């Protein structure tokens, strides 16, 4: 594929569901799978039911800034169930919800490149949102080689974060194996709640 060519794109208001066997991209800025319910950039009133679900056997990307699986939900849960994810110079799996659950079940993730995190699962609310979901990661193996490329990063502002991992290997400077955070939720200038 050429630059800017995603392998699978599912975006809209309601429910975004992707089921695939094998997805591969070669160009820069070419996510393997991009699935989005609502909009991270311009949030609007959600449809119902809502949420984002990705089920895939194998994903590989070769370009810069080409995330293997990039899934987002503005108003519902994000659920990823993946087999093998391989990237040359990008994050493997990025799962983000604004308010609801984030669940990532992954067999194997391998990434190369600076700051190319293996699995990143997070809840990032908009100002005024009420977070109701939790973050859950169940990982078989993660291997990263780049500087700052953490194996697994999981974060929520105020709710539970759970990481279950069999094997994590990082090779770059400043690359932590597993990081799990309760970040606090921004409610105004200089003010966070936990």
PDB file of C-alpha atoms in Angstrom:
ATOM      1  CA  UNK A   1       0.000   0.000   0.000  1.00  0.00           C
ATOM      2  CA  UNK A   2       1.041   3.620  -0.490  1.00  0.00           C
ATOM      3  CA  UNK A   3       1.550   6.237   2.232  1.00  0.00           C
ATOM      4  CA  UNK A   4      -1.656   7.222   4.007  1.00  0.00           C
ATOM      5  CA  UNK A   5      -3.399   3.972   3.090  1.00  0.00           C
ATOM      6  CA  UNK A   6      -5.008   2.201   6.039  1.00  0.00           C
ATOM      7  CA  UNK A   7      -5.634  -1.499   5.728  1.00  0.00           C
ATOM      8  CA  UNK A   8      -9.107  -1.371   7.321  1.00  0.00           C
ATOM      9  CA  UNK A   9     -11.069   1.775   8.182  1.00  0.00           C
ATOM     10  CA  UNK A  10     -14.297   1.695  10.212  1.00  0.00           C
ATOM     11  CA  UNK A  11     -15.550   5.051  11.459  1.00  0.00           C
ATOM     12  CA  UNK A  12     -18.919   6.508  12.356  1.00  0.00           C
ATOM     13  CA  UNK A  13     -21.493   7.079  15.065  1.00  0.00           C
ATOM     14  CA  UNK A  14     -23.022   3.995  16.627  1.00  0.00           C
ATOM     15  CA  UNK A  15     -21.031   0.775  16.705  1.00  0.00           C
ATOM     16  CA  UNK A  16     -17.759   0.248  14.847  1.00  0.00           C
ATOM     17  CA  UNK A  17     -16.989  -3.454  14.395  1.00  0.00           C
ATOM     18  CA  UNK A  18     -14.061  -5.001  12.555  1.00  0.00           C
ATOM     19  CA  UNK A  19     -13.574  -8.734  12.046  1.00  0.00           C
ATOM     20  CA  UNK A  20     -10.606  -9.716   9.903  1.00  0.00           C
ATOM     21  CA  UNK A  21      -8.130 -12.506   9.288  1.00  0.00           C
ATOM     22  CA  UNK A  22      -4.931 -10.929   7.925  1.00  0.00           C
ATOM     23  CA  UNK A  23      -4.205  -7.206   7.443  1.00  0.00           C
ATOM     24  CA  UNK A  24      -0.937  -5.765   6.126  1.00  0.00           C
ATOM     25  CA  UNK A  25       0.222  -2.258   5.126  1.00  0.00           C
ATOM     26  CA  UNK A  26       3.554  -0.991   3.782  1.00  0.00           C
ATOM     27  CA  UNK A  27       3.351   2.818   3.594  1.00  0.00           C
ATOM     28  CA  UNK A  28       3.913   5.545   6.168  1.00  0.00           C
ATOM     29  CA  UNK A  29       0.870   6.841   8.088  1.00  0.00           C
ATOM     30  CA  UNK A  30      -0.909   3.604   7.229  1.00  0.00           C
ATOM     31  CA  UNK A  31      -2.522   1.977  10.248  1.00  0.00           C
ATOM     32  CA  UNK A  32      -3.329  -1.670   9.827  1.00  0.00           C
ATOM     33  CA  UNK A  33      -6.780  -1.253  11.380  1.00  0.00           C
ATOM     34  CA  UNK A  34      -8.337   2.079  12.333  1.00  0.00           C
ATOM     35  CA  UNK A  35     -11.707   1.740  14.077  1.00  0.00           C
ATOM     36  CA  UNK A  36     -13.465   4.734  15.628  1.00  0.00           C
ATOM     37  CA  UNK A  37     -16.877   5.251  17.190  1.00  0.00           C
ATOM     38  CA  UNK A  38     -17.614   8.940  17.575  1.00  0.00           C
ATOM     39  CA  UNK A  39     -14.719  11.344  17.222  1.00  0.00           C
ATOM     40  CA  UNK A  40     -11.653  11.977  19.353  1.00  0.00           C
ATOM     41  CA  UNK A  41     -11.089  15.302  17.579  1.00  0.00           C
ATOM     42  CA  UNK A  42     -14.678  16.627  17.415  1.00  0.00           C
ATOM     43  CA  UNK A  43     -16.937  14.799  19.898  1.00  0.00           C
ATOM     44  CA  UNK A  44     -20.696  15.012  19.344  1.00  0.00           C
ATOM     45  CA  UNK A  45     -23.822  13.515  20.888  1.00  0.00           C
ATOM     46  CA  UNK A  46     -23.422   9.727  20.730  1.00  0.00           C
ATOM     47  CA  UNK A  47     -25.688   7.288  18.935  1.00  0.00           C
ATOM     48  CA  UNK A  48     -26.919   4.129  20.664  1.00  0.00           C
ATOM     49  CA  UNK A  49     -25.814   1.387  20.895  1.00  0.00           C
ATOM     50  CA  UNK A  50     -22.193   2.381  20.676  1.00  0.00           C
ATOM     51  CA  UNK A  51     -18.651   1.129  21.055  1.00  0.00           C
ATOM     52  CA  UNK A  52     -15.740  -0.229  19.049  1.00  0.00           C
ATOM     53  CA  UNK A  53     -14.799  -3.875  18.584  1.00  0.00           C
ATOM     54  CA  UNK A  54     -11.834  -5.351  16.689  1.00  0.00           C
ATOM     55  CA  UNK A  55     -11.211  -9.065  16.213  1.00  0.00           C
ATOM     56  CA  UNK A  56      -8.278 -10.024  13.996  1.00  0.00           C
ATOM     57  CA  UNK A  57      -5.875 -12.902  13.533  1.00  0.00           C
ATOM     58  CA  UNK A  58      -2.814 -11.078  12.151  1.00  0.00           C
ATOM     59  CA  UNK A  59      -1.824  -7.443  11.532  1.00  0.00           C
ATOM     60  CA  UNK A  60       1.476  -6.096  10.219  1.00  0.00           C
ATOM     61  CA  UNK A  61       2.635  -2.607   9.241  1.00  0.00           C
ATOM     62  CA  UNK A  62       5.977  -1.532   7.785  1.00  0.00           C
ATOM     63  CA  UNK A  63       5.797   2.275   7.614  1.00  0.00           C
ATOM     64  CA  UNK A  64       6.449   5.131  10.005  1.00  0.00           C
ATOM     65  CA  UNK A  65       3.502   6.191  12.175  1.00  0.00           C
ATOM     66  CA  UNK A  66       1.549   3.108  11.136  1.00  0.00           C
ATOM     67  CA  UNK A  67      -0.130   1.652  14.207  1.00  0.00           C
ATOM     68  CA  UNK A  68      -1.074  -2.001  13.978  1.00  0.00           C
ATOM     69  CA  UNK A  69      -4.512  -1.625  15.603  1.00  0.00           C
ATOM     70  CA  UNK A  70      -5.837   1.833  16.478  1.00  0.00           C
ATOM     71  CA  UNK A  71      -9.269   1.708  18.143  1.00  0.00           C
ATOM     72  CA  UNK A  72     -11.243   4.512  19.815  1.00  0.00           C
ATOM     73  CA  UNK A  73     -14.717   4.963  21.271  1.00  0.00           C
ATOM     74  CA  UNK A  74     -16.192   8.270  22.367  1.00  0.00           C
ATOM     75  CA  UNK A  75     -19.130   6.902  24.346  1.00  0.00           C
ATOM     76  CA  UNK A  76     -18.890   3.102  24.561  1.00  0.00           C
ATOM     77  CA  UNK A  77     -16.368   0.356  25.256  1.00  0.00           C
ATOM     78  CA  UNK A  78     -13.335  -0.584  23.193  1.00  0.00           C
ATOM     79  CA  UNK A  79     -12.746  -4.324  22.844  1.00  0.00           C
ATOM     80  CA  UNK A  80      -9.754  -5.763  20.978  1.00  0.00           C
ATOM     81  CA  UNK A  81      -9.060  -9.468  20.518  1.00  0.00           C
ATOM     82  CA  UNK A  82      -5.961  -9.978  18.391  1.00  0.00           C
ATOM     83  CA  UNK A  83      -3.591 -12.738  17.417  1.00  0.00           C
ATOM     84  CA  UNK A  84      -0.257 -11.456  16.118  1.00  0.00           C
ATOM     85  CA  UNK A  85       0.536  -7.743  15.663  1.00  0.00           C
ATOM     86  CA  UNK A  86       3.874  -6.707  14.141  1.00  0.00           C
ATOM     87  CA  UNK A  87       5.102  -3.201  13.329  1.00  0.00           C
ATOM     88  CA  UNK A  88       8.477  -1.980  12.105  1.00  0.00           C
ATOM     89  CA  UNK A  89       8.455   1.544  13.550  1.00  0.00           C
ATOM     90  CA  UNK A  90       5.078   2.213  15.185  1.00  0.00           C
ATOM     91  CA  UNK A  91       2.917   1.283  18.143  1.00  0.00           C
ATOM     92  CA  UNK A  92       1.418  -2.177  18.045  1.00  0.00           C
ATOM     93  CA  UNK A  93      -1.994  -1.682  19.659  1.00  0.00           C
ATOM     94  CA  UNK A  94      -3.551   1.612  20.748  1.00  0.00           C
ATOM     95  CA  UNK A  95      -6.940   1.286  22.473  1.00  0.00           C
ATOM     96  CA  UNK A  96      -8.608   4.442  23.795  1.00  0.00           C
ATOM     97  CA  UNK A  97     -12.036   5.144  25.261  1.00  0.00           C
ATOM     98  CA  UNK A  98     -13.391   8.396  26.631  1.00  0.00           C
ATOM     99  CA  UNK A  99     -15.585   6.987  29.392  1.00  0.00           C
ATOM    100  CA  UNK A 100     -16.225   3.242  29.074  1.00  0.00           C
ATOM    101  CA  UNK A 101     -14.275  -0.011  29.354  1.00  0.00           C
ATOM    102  CA  UNK A 102     -11.075  -0.716  27.440  1.00  0.00           C
ATOM    103  CA  UNK A 103     -10.273  -4.404  27.008  1.00  0.00           C
ATOM    104  CA  UNK A 104      -7.304  -5.775  25.070  1.00  0.00           C
ATOM    105  CA  UNK A 105      -6.674  -9.490  24.707  1.00  0.00           C
ATOM    106  CA  UNK A 106      -3.547 -10.114  22.654  1.00  0.00           C
ATOM    107  CA  UNK A 107      -1.505 -13.191  21.757  1.00  0.00           C
ATOM    108  CA  UNK A 108       1.698 -11.531  20.541  1.00  0.00           C
ATOM    109  CA  UNK A 109       2.911  -8.006  19.739  1.00  0.00           C
ATOM    110  CA  UNK A 110       6.295  -7.075  18.268  1.00  0.00           C
ATOM    111  CA  UNK A 111       7.334  -3.483  17.527  1.00  0.00           C
ATOM    112  CA  UNK A 112      10.452  -1.640  16.382  1.00  0.00           C
ATOM    113  CA  UNK A 113      11.251   2.046  16.493  1.00  0.00           C
ATOM    114  CA  UNK A 114      11.537   4.823  19.045  1.00  0.00           C
ATOM    115  CA  UNK A 115       8.512   5.193  21.362  1.00  0.00           C
ATOM    116  CA  UNK A 116       6.790   2.301  19.577  1.00  0.00           C
ATOM    117  CA  UNK A 117       4.841   0.980  22.563  1.00  0.00           C
ATOM    118  CA  UNK A 118       3.663  -2.599  22.263  1.00  0.00           C
ATOM    119  CA  UNK A 119       0.198  -2.245  23.835  1.00  0.00           C
ATOM    120  CA  UNK A 120      -1.265   1.056  25.011  1.00  0.00           C
ATOM    121  CA  UNK A 121      -4.716   0.884  26.627  1.00  0.00           C
ATOM    122  CA  UNK A 122      -6.212   4.010  28.139  1.00  0.00           C
ATOM    123  CA  UNK A 123      -9.264   6.001  29.155  1.00  0.00           C
ATOM    124  CA  UNK A 124      -8.981   9.696  28.271  1.00  0.00           C
ATOM    125  CA  UNK A 125     -12.164  11.625  29.123  1.00  0.00           C
ATOM    126  CA  UNK A 126     -13.233  14.985  27.814  1.00  0.00           C
ATOM    127  CA  UNK A 127     -13.803  17.764  30.341  1.00  0.00           C
ATOM    128  CA  UNK A 128     -17.055  17.027  32.157  1.00  0.00           C
ATOM    129  CA  UNK A 129     -17.202  13.340  31.213  1.00  0.00           C
ATOM    130  CA  UNK A 130     -18.012  10.780  33.902  1.00  0.00           C
ATOM    131  CA  UNK A 131     -15.716   7.782  33.616  1.00  0.00           C
ATOM    132  CA  UNK A 132     -17.535   4.496  34.232  1.00  0.00           C
ATOM    133  CA  UNK A 133     -15.214   1.982  32.594  1.00  0.00           C
ATOM    134  CA  UNK A 134     -12.030   0.176  33.593  1.00  0.00           C
ATOM    135  CA  UNK A 135      -8.883  -0.805  31.701  1.00  0.00           C
ATOM    136  CA  UNK A 136      -8.005  -4.469  31.213  1.00  0.00           C
ATOM    137  CA  UNK A 137      -5.061  -5.985  29.330  1.00  0.00           C
ATOM    138  CA  UNK A 138      -4.402  -9.725  28.945  1.00  0.00           C
ATOM    139  CA  UNK A 139      -1.213 -10.254  26.937  1.00  0.00           C
ATOM    140  CA  UNK A 140       0.680 -13.336  25.843  1.00  0.00           C
ATOM    141  CA  UNK A 141       3.955 -11.800  24.679  1.00  0.00           C
ATOM    142  CA  UNK A 142       5.211  -8.310  23.875  1.00  0.00           C
ATOM    143  CA  UNK A 143       8.615  -7.482  22.413  1.00  0.00           C
ATOM    144  CA  UNK A 144       9.857  -3.944  21.682  1.00  0.00           C
ATOM    145  CA  UNK A 145      13.331  -2.809  20.612  1.00  0.00           C
ATOM    146  CA  UNK A 146      13.195   0.994  20.378  1.00  0.00           C
ATOM    147  CA  UNK A 147      14.178   3.656  22.892  1.00  0.00           C
ATOM    148  CA  UNK A 148      11.244   4.680  25.067  1.00  0.00           C
ATOM    149  CA  UNK A 149       9.170   1.853  23.615  1.00  0.00           C
ATOM    150  CA  UNK A 150       7.400   0.452  26.657  1.00  0.00           C
ATOM    151  CA  UNK A 151       5.991  -3.032  26.452  1.00  0.00           C
ATOM    152  CA  UNK A 152       2.550  -2.409  27.969  1.00  0.00           C
ATOM    153  CA  UNK A 153       1.148   0.932  29.118  1.00  0.00           C
ATOM    154  CA  UNK A 154      -2.296   0.969  30.753  1.00  0.00           C
ATOM    155  CA  UNK A 155      -3.933   4.022  32.287  1.00  0.00           C
ATOM    156  CA  UNK A 156      -7.227   5.296  33.659  1.00  0.00           C
ATOM    157  CA  UNK A 157      -8.026   8.583  35.395  1.00  0.00           C
ATOM    158  CA  UNK A 158      -9.999   7.220  38.346  1.00  0.00           C
ATOM    159  CA  UNK A 159     -10.990   3.580  37.796  1.00  0.00           C
ATOM    160  CA  UNK A 160      -9.287   0.183  37.997  1.00  0.00           C
ATOM    161  CA  UNK A 161      -6.394  -0.817  35.743  1.00  0.00           C
ATOM    162  CA  UNK A 162      -5.574  -4.523  35.356  1.00  0.00           C
ATOM    163  CA  UNK A 163      -2.658  -6.000  33.410  1.00  0.00           C
ATOM    164  CA  UNK A 164      -2.106  -9.749  32.994  1.00  0.00           C
ATOM    165  CA  UNK A 165       1.063 -10.583  31.088  1.00  0.00           C
ATOM    166  CA  UNK A 166       3.028 -13.712  30.282  1.00  0.00           C
ATOM    167  CA  UNK A 167       6.206 -12.292  28.693  1.00  0.00           C
ATOM    168  CA  UNK A 168       7.436  -8.730  28.073  1.00  0.00           C
ATOM    169  CA  UNK A 169      10.817  -7.882  26.539  1.00  0.00           C
ATOM    170  CA  UNK A 170      12.129  -4.358  25.878  1.00  0.00           C
ATOM    171  CA  UNK A 171      15.478  -3.527  24.303  1.00  0.00           C
ATOM    172  CA  UNK A 172      15.673   0.257  24.121  1.00  0.00           C
ATOM    173  CA  UNK A 173      16.875   2.890  26.579  1.00  0.00           C
ATOM    174  CA  UNK A 174      14.130   4.132  28.889  1.00  0.00           C
ATOM    175  CA  UNK A 175      11.708   1.417  27.768  1.00  0.00           C
ATOM    176  CA  UNK A 176       9.761   0.051  30.729  1.00  0.00           C
ATOM    177  CA  UNK A 177       8.262  -3.404  30.553  1.00  0.00           C
ATOM    178  CA  UNK A 178       4.847  -2.727  32.106  1.00  0.00           C
ATOM    179  CA  UNK A 179       3.446   0.612  33.296  1.00  0.00           C
ATOM    180  CA  UNK A 180       0.028   0.903  34.930  1.00  0.00           C
ATOM    181  CA  UNK A 181      -1.277   4.293  36.037  1.00  0.00           C
ATOM    182  CA  UNK A 182      -4.183   5.972  37.785  1.00  0.00           C
ATOM    183  CA  UNK A 183      -3.615   9.421  36.302  1.00  0.00           C
ATOM    184  CA  UNK A 184      -6.348  11.506  37.940  1.00  0.00           C
ATOM    185  CA  UNK A 185      -9.077  13.302  36.017  1.00  0.00           C
ATOM    186  CA  UNK A 186      -8.676  16.934  34.991  1.00  0.00           C
ATOM    187  CA  UNK A 187     -11.572  19.066  36.232  1.00  0.00           C
ATOM    188  CA  UNK A 188     -10.140  22.566  35.883  1.00  0.00           C
ATOM    189  CA  UNK A 189      -6.927  24.601  35.848  1.00  0.00           C
ATOM    190  CA  UNK A 190      -4.416  22.870  38.099  1.00  0.00           C
ATOM    191  CA  UNK A 191      -7.068  20.553  39.547  1.00  0.00           C
ATOM    192  CA  UNK A 192      -7.305  16.763  39.279  1.00  0.00           C
ATOM    193  CA  UNK A 193      -9.515  14.278  41.107  1.00  0.00           C
ATOM    194  CA  UNK A 194      -8.548  10.689  41.968  1.00  0.00           C
TER     195      UNK A 194
END
